[in-house]
Coordinates of C-alpha atoms in Angstrom, one line a residue:
Chain A
M21 CA 0.0 0.0 0.0
L22 CA 2.6 2.5 1.1
E23 CA 4.9 1.3 -1.7
Q24 CA 2.2 2.0 -4.2
I25 CA 1.7 5.5 -2.8
A26 CA 5.4 6.2 -3.0
K27 CA 5.5 4.9 -6.6
E28 CA 2.6 7.2 -7.6
I29 CA 4.2 10.2 -5.9
R30 CA 7.4 9.6 -7.8
K31 CA 5.4 9.7 -11.0
E32 CA 3.5 12.8 -10.0
I33 CA 6.8 14.6 -9.1
M34 CA 8.0 14.0 -12.7
I35 CA 4.7 15.0 -14.3
T36 CA 4.5 18.2 -12.2
A37 CA 8.1 19.1 -13.0
Y38 CA 7.4 18.5 -16.6
H39 CA 4.4 21.0 -16.5
G40 CA 6.5 23.6 -14.7
K41 CA 9.6 22.9 -16.8
S42 CA 11.5 23.3 -13.6
G43 CA 12.2 21.7 -10.2
H44 CA 14.8 20.0 -8.1
L45 CA 13.8 16.5 -9.1
A46 CA 16.6 14.6 -7.5
S47 CA 16.2 16.3 -4.1
A48 CA 12.5 15.6 -4.1
L49 CA 13.0 12.0 -5.2
S50 CA 15.4 11.5 -2.3
A51 CA 12.7 12.2 0.2
V52 CA 9.7 10.3 -1.3
E53 CA 9.7 7.5 1.2
I54 CA 10.3 9.8 4.2
M55 CA 7.4 12.0 3.2
T56 CA 5.1 9.0 2.4
A57 CA 5.8 7.5 5.8
L58 CA 5.1 10.7 7.6
Y59 CA 1.8 11.5 5.8
F60 CA 0.4 8.0 5.1
G61 CA 2.1 5.8 7.7
D62 CA 0.0 7.0 10.5
V63 CA 2.7 9.4 11.8
L64 CA 1.8 13.0 11.1
K65 CA -1.5 14.1 12.8
Y66 CA -3.5 16.2 10.3
D67 CA -7.1 16.7 9.2
A68 CA -7.5 16.1 5.4
S69 CA -10.6 18.3 5.5
N70 CA -9.1 21.2 7.4
P71 CA -5.5 22.2 6.8
N72 CA -5.7 24.8 9.6
W73 CA -6.8 22.3 12.3
S74 CA -5.3 23.8 15.5
E75 CA -4.2 20.5 17.0
R76 CA -2.3 19.3 13.9
D77 CA 1.3 18.3 13.7
K78 CA 3.4 20.5 11.5
L79 CA 6.1 19.6 9.0
I80 CA 8.7 22.1 7.9
V81 CA 10.4 21.2 4.6
S82 CA 13.6 23.0 5.5
K83 CA 15.2 21.8 2.2
G84 CA 12.7 23.9 0.4
H85 CA 14.0 23.0 -3.0
A86 CA 12.4 19.6 -2.5
S87 CA 9.0 21.3 -2.8
L88 CA 7.8 19.0 -5.5
V89 CA 7.4 16.1 -3.1
L90 CA 5.6 18.3 -0.6
Y91 CA 3.2 19.7 -3.3
C92 CA 2.5 16.2 -4.7
I93 CA 1.6 15.0 -1.2
L94 CA -0.6 18.0 -0.5
N95 CA -2.4 17.2 -3.7
R96 CA -2.8 13.6 -2.7
I97 CA -4.4 14.5 0.7
G98 CA -6.7 17.0 -0.9
Y99 CA -5.2 20.4 0.0
L100 CA -4.3 21.1 -3.6
T101 CA -6.2 20.2 -6.8
K102 CA -4.5 18.5 -9.6
E103 CA -5.1 21.6 -11.8
A104 CA -3.3 23.8 -9.2
L105 CA -0.5 21.2 -8.9
Y106 CA 0.2 21.4 -12.6
T107 CA 0.6 25.2 -12.4
F108 CA 3.9 24.6 -10.6
C109 CA 6.4 27.4 -11.3
Q110 CA 4.3 29.1 -13.9
P111 CA 3.1 32.7 -14.0
G112 CA 0.1 33.1 -11.7
S113 CA 0.8 30.0 -9.7
V114 CA 1.1 29.9 -5.9
L115 CA 3.4 27.0 -6.2
G116 CA 6.9 28.3 -6.5
G117 CA 10.1 26.3 -6.7
E118 CA 10.4 27.0 -3.0
P119 CA 7.3 26.7 -0.8
K120 CA 5.7 29.8 0.6
Y121 CA 3.7 30.1 3.8
G122 CA 0.3 31.6 3.5
D123 CA -0.1 30.8 -0.2
V124 CA -0.5 27.1 0.0
P125 CA -2.6 25.1 2.6
G126 CA -0.3 22.7 4.3
V127 CA 2.9 24.7 3.8
E128 CA 3.8 25.6 7.4
A129 CA 6.8 27.8 6.7
T130 CA 8.5 29.6 3.8
T131 CA 11.7 27.9 3.0
G132 CA 14.3 28.0 0.3
S133 CA 17.2 29.8 1.9
L134 CA 18.8 26.9 3.7
G135 CA 19.3 26.9 7.5
H136 CA 16.0 28.6 8.5
G137 CA 13.6 25.7 8.9
L138 CA 14.9 24.3 12.1
S139 CA 14.9 27.7 13.9
F140 CA 11.3 28.2 12.8
A141 CA 10.4 24.8 14.1
V142 CA 12.0 25.5 17.4
G143 CA 9.7 28.5 17.7
I144 CA 6.7 26.3 16.9
A145 CA 7.8 23.7 19.4
I146 CA 8.2 26.3 22.2
A147 CA 4.8 27.8 21.4
N148 CA 3.2 24.3 21.5
Q149 CA 4.8 23.7 24.9
L150 CA 3.5 27.0 26.2
D151 CA 0.0 26.1 24.9
Q152 CA 0.3 22.5 26.3
K153 CA -0.5 21.1 23.0
D154 CA 0.1 17.5 22.1
S155 CA 1.1 18.4 18.6
R156 CA 4.6 17.7 17.2
V157 CA 6.7 19.5 14.8
Y158 CA 8.8 17.7 12.2
V159 CA 11.6 19.1 10.0
L160 CA 12.9 17.6 6.8
L161 CA 16.5 18.8 6.8
G162 CA 19.0 18.5 4.0
D163 CA 22.5 17.1 4.7
G164 CA 24.3 19.8 2.8
E165 CA 22.1 22.2 4.7
C166 CA 24.0 21.2 7.9
Q167 CA 26.9 23.3 6.5
E168 CA 24.9 26.4 7.5
G169 CA 25.9 27.7 11.0
S170 CA 22.3 28.6 11.8
V171 CA 21.4 24.9 11.8
W172 CA 23.7 24.4 14.8
E173 CA 22.4 27.5 16.6
A174 CA 18.9 26.0 16.3
A175 CA 20.3 22.6 17.4
L176 CA 21.8 24.1 20.6
S177 CA 18.5 25.9 21.3
A178 CA 16.3 22.9 20.8
A179 CA 18.4 20.8 23.2
H180 CA 18.6 23.6 25.7
H181 CA 14.8 24.0 25.8
A182 CA 14.4 20.2 25.9
L183 CA 12.0 20.2 23.0
D184 CA 10.8 16.6 23.0
N185 CA 8.0 17.6 20.7
L186 CA 10.5 18.2 17.8
T187 CA 11.8 15.6 15.4
V188 CA 14.2 16.2 12.6
I189 CA 14.5 13.8 9.7
L190 CA 17.8 14.3 8.0
D191 CA 17.8 13.4 4.3
R192 CA 21.3 12.0 4.2
N193 CA 21.8 11.5 0.5
Q194 CA 25.5 12.5 0.7
L195 CA 25.2 15.0 -2.2
Q196 CA 24.9 18.7 -2.5
A197 CA 24.8 20.9 -5.6
M198 CA 28.4 20.5 -6.6
G199 CA 29.2 17.0 -5.4
D200 CA 29.8 14.8 -2.4
T201 CA 29.3 16.6 0.9
E202 CA 32.4 15.0 2.3
D203 CA 34.5 16.4 -0.5
I204 CA 33.0 19.8 -0.3
L205 CA 32.7 20.5 3.4
G206 CA 32.8 17.3 5.4
L207 CA 29.9 16.6 7.8
E208 CA 30.8 13.3 9.4
S209 CA 30.3 12.1 11.9
L210 CA 26.8 13.5 11.8
K211 CA 25.7 11.0 14.5
E212 CA 28.3 12.2 16.9
K213 CA 27.8 15.8 16.1
W214 CA 24.1 15.7 16.8
Q215 CA 24.6 13.6 19.9
G216 CA 27.2 16.0 21.1
F217 CA 24.6 18.8 20.7
G218 CA 22.3 16.9 23.0
W219 CA 20.0 15.2 20.5
D220 CA 18.7 11.7 20.5
V221 CA 19.9 10.1 17.3
T222 CA 18.6 7.1 15.4
S223 CA 19.4 5.9 11.9
V224 CA 17.2 4.3 9.3
D225 CA 17.2 3.3 5.7
G226 CA 15.4 6.3 4.1
H227 CA 13.9 4.2 1.4
D228 CA 12.6 1.3 3.5
L229 CA 9.0 2.3 4.2
N230 CA 8.5 -0.3 6.9
A231 CA 11.6 0.7 8.7
L232 CA 10.7 4.4 8.3
V233 CA 7.1 3.9 9.7
Q234 CA 8.4 1.8 12.6
T235 CA 11.1 4.4 13.5
L236 CA 8.7 7.4 13.2
Q237 CA 5.9 5.7 15.2
A238 CA 8.4 4.7 17.9
D239 CA 9.7 8.3 17.9
R240 CA 6.1 9.6 18.2
S241 CA 5.4 7.4 21.3
S242 CA 8.8 7.8 22.8
K243 CA 9.0 9.5 26.2
K244 CA 12.6 10.5 25.8
K245 CA 13.4 14.0 26.9
G246 CA 14.8 16.4 24.4
P247 CA 14.7 16.7 20.6
R248 CA 15.2 13.8 18.3
I249 CA 16.9 13.4 14.9
I250 CA 16.5 10.5 12.5
L251 CA 19.4 10.1 10.1
A252 CA 17.8 8.7 7.0
D253 CA 20.2 7.2 4.5
T254 CA 18.9 8.1 1.1
I255 CA 19.8 8.1 -2.6
K256 CA 19.5 11.4 -4.4
G257 CA 17.4 11.0 -7.5
K258 CA 16.1 7.6 -6.2
G259 CA 13.9 5.8 -8.7
I260 CA 15.4 7.2 -11.9
S261 CA 18.5 5.1 -12.6
F262 CA 20.6 7.7 -14.4
M263 CA 19.9 10.4 -11.9
E264 CA 20.8 8.4 -8.8
Q265 CA 23.8 9.9 -7.0
V266 CA 24.8 12.0 -10.1
P267 CA 25.4 15.6 -8.9
I268 CA 24.4 17.3 -12.2
W269 CA 20.8 16.2 -11.6
H270 CA 20.6 18.5 -8.5
Y271 CA 18.9 21.1 -10.7
R272 CA 18.3 19.9 -14.3
M273 CA 15.4 18.8 -16.4
P274 CA 15.6 15.7 -18.6
N275 CA 15.9 16.3 -22.4
E276 CA 13.7 14.5 -24.8
S277 CA 15.6 11.2 -24.9
E278 CA 16.2 11.3 -21.1
L279 CA 12.5 11.9 -20.6
A280 CA 11.6 8.8 -22.6
L281 CA 13.8 6.8 -20.1
V282 CA 12.2 8.4 -17.1
K283 CA 8.8 7.6 -18.4
A284 CA 9.8 4.0 -18.9
E285 CA 11.3 3.6 -15.5
L286 CA 8.5 5.3 -13.6
G287 CA 5.8 3.9 -15.7
I288 CA 4.4 7.2 -16.9
T289 CA 2.2 7.2 -20.0
E290 CA 2.1 9.9 -22.5
K291 CA -1.5 10.7 -21.5
E292 CA -0.5 11.0 -17.8
L293 CA 2.4 13.3 -18.8
L294 CA 0.2 15.6 -20.8
A295 CA -2.7 15.6 -18.4
Chain B
M21 CA 13.6 55.0 26.1
R22 CA 14.9 51.5 26.9
N23 CA 13.4 51.6 30.4
T24 CA 10.2 53.0 29.0
Y25 CA 10.0 50.2 26.5
L26 CA 10.6 47.6 29.1
K27 CA 8.0 49.1 31.5
E28 CA 5.4 49.1 28.7
L29 CA 6.2 45.7 27.5
Y30 CA 5.9 44.3 31.0
A31 CA 2.5 46.0 31.4
I32 CA 1.3 44.6 28.0
A33 CA 2.7 41.1 28.7
K34 CA 1.1 40.9 32.1
E35 CA -2.3 41.4 30.4
D36 CA -1.7 39.2 27.4
K37 CA 0.1 35.8 27.9
N38 CA 0.7 35.5 24.2
V39 CA 3.2 38.3 24.4
L40 CA 6.6 36.9 24.7
S41 CA 9.9 38.6 25.5
L42 CA 12.9 37.2 23.7
V43 CA 16.4 38.4 24.3
S44 CA 19.8 37.4 22.9
D45 CA 21.8 37.4 26.1
N46 CA 21.3 41.0 27.2
G47 CA 19.3 43.1 29.6
M48 CA 20.8 41.7 32.9
I49 CA 19.3 44.2 35.3
V50 CA 16.6 45.9 33.2
Y51 CA 14.8 42.6 32.5
D52 CA 14.9 41.5 36.2
E53 CA 11.2 42.3 36.9
F54 CA 10.0 40.6 33.7
R55 CA 12.1 37.5 34.4
R56 CA 10.9 37.3 38.0
E57 CA 7.3 37.9 37.4
L58 CA 6.6 36.4 34.0
P59 CA 9.2 33.6 33.6
E60 CA 7.1 31.6 31.2
Q61 CA 7.0 34.5 28.8
Y62 CA 10.7 35.2 28.9
F63 CA 13.3 33.4 26.7
N64 CA 17.0 34.1 26.5
F65 CA 18.1 32.6 23.2
G66 CA 21.7 33.1 23.9
I67 CA 24.1 34.8 21.5
S68 CA 22.3 33.7 18.3
E69 CA 20.4 36.6 16.9
G70 CA 19.4 35.1 13.6
H71 CA 18.0 32.0 15.3
M72 CA 16.1 34.2 17.8
V73 CA 14.4 36.1 15.0
T74 CA 13.4 33.0 13.1
A75 CA 12.2 31.2 16.3
A76 CA 10.1 34.3 17.0
A77 CA 8.6 33.9 13.5
G78 CA 7.8 30.3 14.3
M79 CA 6.2 31.3 17.6
A80 CA 4.2 34.0 15.7
S81 CA 2.9 31.4 13.3
C82 CA 1.3 29.8 16.3
G83 CA -0.4 33.0 17.5
K84 CA 2.3 34.3 19.8
I85 CA 3.4 37.9 19.8
P86 CA 7.1 37.8 20.4
F87 CA 9.2 41.0 21.0
A88 CA 12.8 40.0 20.0
Y89 CA 15.2 42.4 21.7
T90 CA 18.9 42.9 21.4
I91 CA 21.5 45.3 20.1
G92 CA 20.2 46.8 16.8
S93 CA 23.4 46.3 14.8
F94 CA 23.3 42.5 15.4
L95 CA 19.7 42.4 14.3
A96 CA 19.8 44.7 11.3
Y97 CA 23.0 43.3 9.8
R98 CA 23.6 39.8 11.2
A99 CA 20.0 38.7 11.3
Y100 CA 19.0 40.5 8.1
E101 CA 18.1 37.5 6.0
F102 CA 16.1 36.0 8.9
I103 CA 14.2 39.3 9.3
R104 CA 13.6 39.4 5.6
L105 CA 12.5 35.9 4.9
D106 CA 11.1 34.5 8.1
V107 CA 9.4 37.6 9.5
C108 CA 8.6 40.0 6.6
L109 CA 8.1 37.7 3.6
Q110 CA 5.7 35.6 5.8
K111 CA 4.1 38.8 7.3
L112 CA 4.4 37.3 10.8
N113 CA 3.5 39.2 13.9
V114 CA 7.1 39.7 15.2
K115 CA 8.4 42.8 16.9
I116 CA 12.1 43.3 16.4
V117 CA 13.5 45.7 18.9
G118 CA 17.0 47.1 18.4
I119 CA 18.7 48.9 21.2
G120 CA 21.7 51.1 20.8
A121 CA 20.4 53.3 18.0
G122 CA 23.0 55.3 16.3
V123 CA 26.1 55.7 18.4
T124 CA 24.6 54.9 21.8
Y125 CA 27.4 52.3 22.4
G126 CA 30.0 55.1 22.0
Y127 CA 32.7 53.3 24.0
L128 CA 32.5 50.2 21.8
G129 CA 32.6 51.8 18.4
P130 CA 31.3 50.8 14.9
T131 CA 30.8 47.1 15.7
H132 CA 28.0 48.1 18.0
H133 CA 26.7 51.2 16.1
S134 CA 23.3 51.1 14.4
T135 CA 24.1 53.7 11.8
E136 CA 22.9 52.0 8.6
D137 CA 20.0 50.1 10.0
I138 CA 17.2 52.4 8.7
A139 CA 18.7 52.2 5.2
V140 CA 18.9 48.4 5.1
L141 CA 15.6 47.7 6.8
R142 CA 13.3 50.2 5.2
C143 CA 13.5 48.5 1.8
I144 CA 12.1 45.2 3.2
P145 CA 8.4 45.0 2.3
N146 CA 5.8 44.6 5.1
L147 CA 8.1 46.0 7.8
T148 CA 6.9 49.0 9.9
L149 CA 9.8 51.1 11.1
L150 CA 9.4 53.0 14.4
S151 CA 12.1 55.3 15.8
P152 CA 10.9 57.0 19.0
A153 CA 12.8 60.0 20.4
T154 CA 11.3 60.5 23.8
P155 CA 9.6 58.5 26.6
K156 CA 6.2 59.6 25.4
E157 CA 6.9 58.5 21.9
T158 CA 8.3 55.2 23.1
K159 CA 5.3 54.5 25.3
R160 CA 2.8 55.2 22.5
L161 CA 4.8 53.3 19.8
V162 CA 5.3 50.2 21.9
H163 CA 1.5 49.9 22.3
F164 CA 1.0 50.7 18.6
A165 CA 3.5 47.9 17.7
Y166 CA 1.6 45.5 19.9
E167 CA -1.8 46.4 18.4
L168 CA -0.5 46.2 14.8
N169 CA -0.7 42.7 13.4
G170 CA 2.5 42.4 11.4
P171 CA 6.2 42.9 11.4
V172 CA 7.6 45.9 13.2
Y173 CA 11.1 47.1 13.9
I174 CA 11.5 49.5 16.9
R175 CA 14.7 51.5 17.0
L176 CA 15.6 52.4 20.6
G177 CA 18.3 54.7 21.9
N178 CA 19.4 55.5 25.3
N179 CA 17.6 56.5 28.4
L180 CA 16.9 60.2 28.2
P181 CA 14.3 61.0 30.8
K182 CA 13.4 64.5 29.7
E183 CA 10.2 64.8 27.8
L184 CA 10.1 67.1 24.7
Y185 CA 6.4 66.9 24.2
Q186 CA 4.0 69.3 25.9
P187 CA 1.7 67.5 28.4
E188 CA -1.3 67.9 26.2
Q189 CA 0.4 67.0 22.9
E190 CA -0.3 63.5 21.6
V191 CA 1.9 61.1 19.7
V192 CA 0.0 59.8 16.7
P193 CA 1.6 56.8 15.1
G194 CA 2.0 57.3 11.3
K195 CA 2.1 61.1 11.7
I196 CA 5.0 63.6 12.2
S197 CA 5.2 65.5 15.5
R198 CA 6.0 69.3 15.6
L199 CA 8.1 69.8 18.7
R200 CA 9.1 73.4 18.1
E201 CA 7.6 76.3 16.1
G202 CA 9.7 78.4 13.7
D203 CA 9.3 80.2 10.4
D204 CA 12.8 80.3 8.9
L205 CA 13.6 76.7 8.3
A206 CA 12.3 73.2 9.1
V207 CA 14.4 70.5 10.7
F208 CA 13.2 66.9 10.5
A209 CA 14.9 64.5 12.9
T210 CA 14.4 60.9 14.2
G211 CA 15.3 59.2 17.4
E212 CA 17.2 60.7 20.3
I213 CA 19.2 63.1 18.2
V214 CA 16.0 65.2 18.4
Y215 CA 17.3 66.4 21.8
Q216 CA 20.4 67.7 20.1
V217 CA 18.3 69.3 17.4
M218 CA 16.2 71.1 20.0
E219 CA 19.3 72.6 21.6
A220 CA 20.7 73.5 18.1
A221 CA 17.4 75.3 17.4
Q222 CA 17.9 77.3 20.6
L223 CA 21.4 78.3 19.5
L224 CA 19.9 79.4 16.1
H225 CA 17.3 81.4 18.0
Q226 CA 20.1 83.3 19.7
Q227 CA 21.2 84.3 16.2
G228 CA 17.7 85.4 15.3
I229 CA 16.9 82.3 13.2
E230 CA 13.8 80.3 14.1
A231 CA 13.8 76.7 13.2
A232 CA 10.7 74.5 13.4
V233 CA 11.6 71.0 14.7
F234 CA 9.7 67.9 13.7
S235 CA 10.1 64.4 15.1
V236 CA 9.6 61.7 12.5
H237 CA 8.9 58.7 14.8
T238 CA 7.2 56.6 12.1
L239 CA 9.8 56.1 9.4
K240 CA 7.8 53.6 7.5
P241 CA 5.1 54.0 6.4
L242 CA 6.2 57.6 6.0
N243 CA 3.2 60.0 5.8
E244 CA 4.3 61.7 2.6
M245 CA 1.4 64.0 2.2
E246 CA 1.8 65.3 5.7
L247 CA 5.5 65.7 5.1
L248 CA 4.9 67.8 2.0
K249 CA 2.3 69.9 3.9
L250 CA 4.7 70.6 6.8
A251 CA 7.6 71.4 4.4
K252 CA 5.6 73.7 2.2
P253 CA 6.1 77.0 4.1
F254 CA 9.9 76.7 4.3
R255 CA 12.6 77.5 1.8
L256 CA 15.2 75.4 3.6
L257 CA 14.7 71.9 4.9
C258 CA 17.2 69.9 7.0
S259 CA 17.2 66.3 8.1
V260 CA 19.2 65.2 11.1
E261 CA 19.9 61.6 12.1
E262 CA 22.2 59.5 14.0
H263 CA 22.7 57.4 10.9
S264 CA 24.3 57.5 7.5
I265 CA 22.9 60.3 5.3
I266 CA 22.5 57.5 2.7
G267 CA 19.2 55.7 2.8
G268 CA 18.0 57.0 6.2
L269 CA 15.7 59.8 7.2
G270 CA 17.3 62.2 4.7
G271 CA 17.0 59.7 1.9
L272 CA 13.4 58.9 2.5
I273 CA 12.5 62.6 2.8
A274 CA 14.4 63.3 -0.5
E275 CA 12.5 60.5 -2.2
A276 CA 9.2 61.8 -0.9
L277 CA 9.9 65.3 -2.0
T278 CA 11.2 64.5 -5.5
A279 CA 8.5 62.0 -6.1
N280 CA 5.9 64.7 -5.5
G281 CA 7.6 67.3 -7.6
C282 CA 8.9 69.4 -4.7
C283 CA 12.3 70.8 -5.4
K284 CA 13.1 72.5 -2.1
R285 CA 16.7 72.5 -0.9
L286 CA 17.2 69.6 1.6
V287 CA 20.4 69.5 3.7
R288 CA 21.0 66.0 5.0
I289 CA 22.9 66.0 8.3
G290 CA 24.3 62.7 9.6
L291 CA 27.3 60.4 9.0
R292 CA 28.6 61.2 5.5
D293 CA 29.3 57.8 4.1
C294 CA 31.6 56.9 7.0
F295 CA 31.5 54.9 10.1
A296 CA 31.3 57.1 13.2
H297 CA 34.7 58.3 14.3
G298 CA 36.1 58.0 17.8
Y299 CA 35.1 56.5 21.1
G300 CA 33.6 57.8 24.3
T301 CA 30.2 58.6 25.8
P302 CA 27.4 58.9 23.2
S303 CA 27.6 62.7 23.5
Q304 CA 31.4 62.6 23.0
V305 CA 31.0 60.5 19.8
L306 CA 28.3 62.8 18.6
T307 CA 30.6 65.8 19.1
T308 CA 33.4 64.0 17.3
N309 CA 31.1 63.5 14.4
Q310 CA 29.6 67.0 14.4
L311 CA 26.3 65.6 15.4
D312 CA 26.0 67.2 18.9
A313 CA 23.9 70.4 19.2
A314 CA 26.9 72.7 18.4
G315 CA 27.8 70.6 15.3
I316 CA 24.2 70.5 14.1
Y317 CA 23.9 74.3 14.7
A318 CA 27.1 75.0 12.8
Q319 CA 26.0 72.9 9.8
I320 CA 22.6 74.4 9.6
L321 CA 24.0 78.0 10.0
A322 CA 26.5 77.4 7.2
E323 CA 23.6 76.3 4.9
Y324 CA 21.2 79.0 6.1
K325 CA 23.6 81.8 5.2

């Protein structure tokens, strides 16, 4: 069931990007299972008929350039129509390459400039504590994003305030725009760094839906004090063979022959593509 | 002004538990009462200004009304992108409060001076910019900021207790206050340098020159029509600010005048594309930079003649 949803979201990401002639495909594909598990694996608490439900959990996509996966999920749960989804990145659309708060139901923060989302989430988590809400806040963080100093300011702050209503899922695909994170500005050991900052750290295969759901549900019911981070090992461009772990696909659209391959691999028909 | 601000914020927060006071490791003594009486509404974010601003935005997205307070230079410059994207782009109800306006931190020098903050902040959409000069202005504008649902920057100076307003005179947010009558020239000033301007006007008076003095406490949105009306009777206009003459009060007055076809002479008095020179008390630094009453007087006199 979840596998089927993930498969359909992958297709939808490509079709949406095709309509917009834009998008960070590989970054979105990297997080498909993480997002599927959150939204459809009985993890994130939300009301499909009311995006503003006051008791909802919130997800901040801090790596805002992965907006395609978020928009496709918001379409699937009914916050966005298909017609709206396919206006992605076009004049008059509310769906930009980076998600904008206030314009799109289900987008909980404007992101795009890296290193902002976690601080924003810290503010939400503190507000939820003050209001004695049971709601959680989740952050999808990029690994390259961890090169921003502000991420670590927020990490210190979340631990200091013992925010056990905050969970980060780190999309650890090892790549950033120009290449391997460890060649550009080494991040390892991420586990020790986050532990050293006072976070509870677990690791998971970021494409194994069963493992993701299990980990996220365990996190949700955990009584551990302080913030948690789940290091999810992922593959950038997952699902399209020639994009997987190839840096150039950070921000590039397939040409005609490449598109034919994508269609074949994801099972997209011509009719679906031109819908 | 800082004490007035804190007193008013405390009064507001006591009545509204959604009002939160955020600091970035400052206010040791001045915040004591707030910390003691309203500990759940007080957060010291440590030395991380950008994080504090964005966390404030997150809080505001949940209905809180955070007042994020620290040295203005660390907000306007260091936290600029966080103000721009997380507060202003999202139109969130965050009040950003910068202390140490102009050269208040005279002993510490340019690292702590807020002398370009108006210029860099006023071009950010959705941000209201308030710059009180006196306790009465501070009191009214803090309440105005609280009542306004949206991003506000409040530029605070030192603690000058003397009131320049007459007891019956009101501070009206969004308007310009006339603090001194005069027929010969008009001086528009913002923030605490208004005190120096009032003294300079007295020195001019001794020379038989009568300067009208206006406090522009609401820098954005600037009431352009009122500005034009106030400027109309005068052949010479001056702007005085504890700020660069580029992009600050002088800049915004010049823009308003030219955009409305007014070609009166405007003398912009402030820092002339330089960091403030010298160290010392705020008044000593003002003197070094020709921005004390005597320096302002001399500059106006030279132009008037």
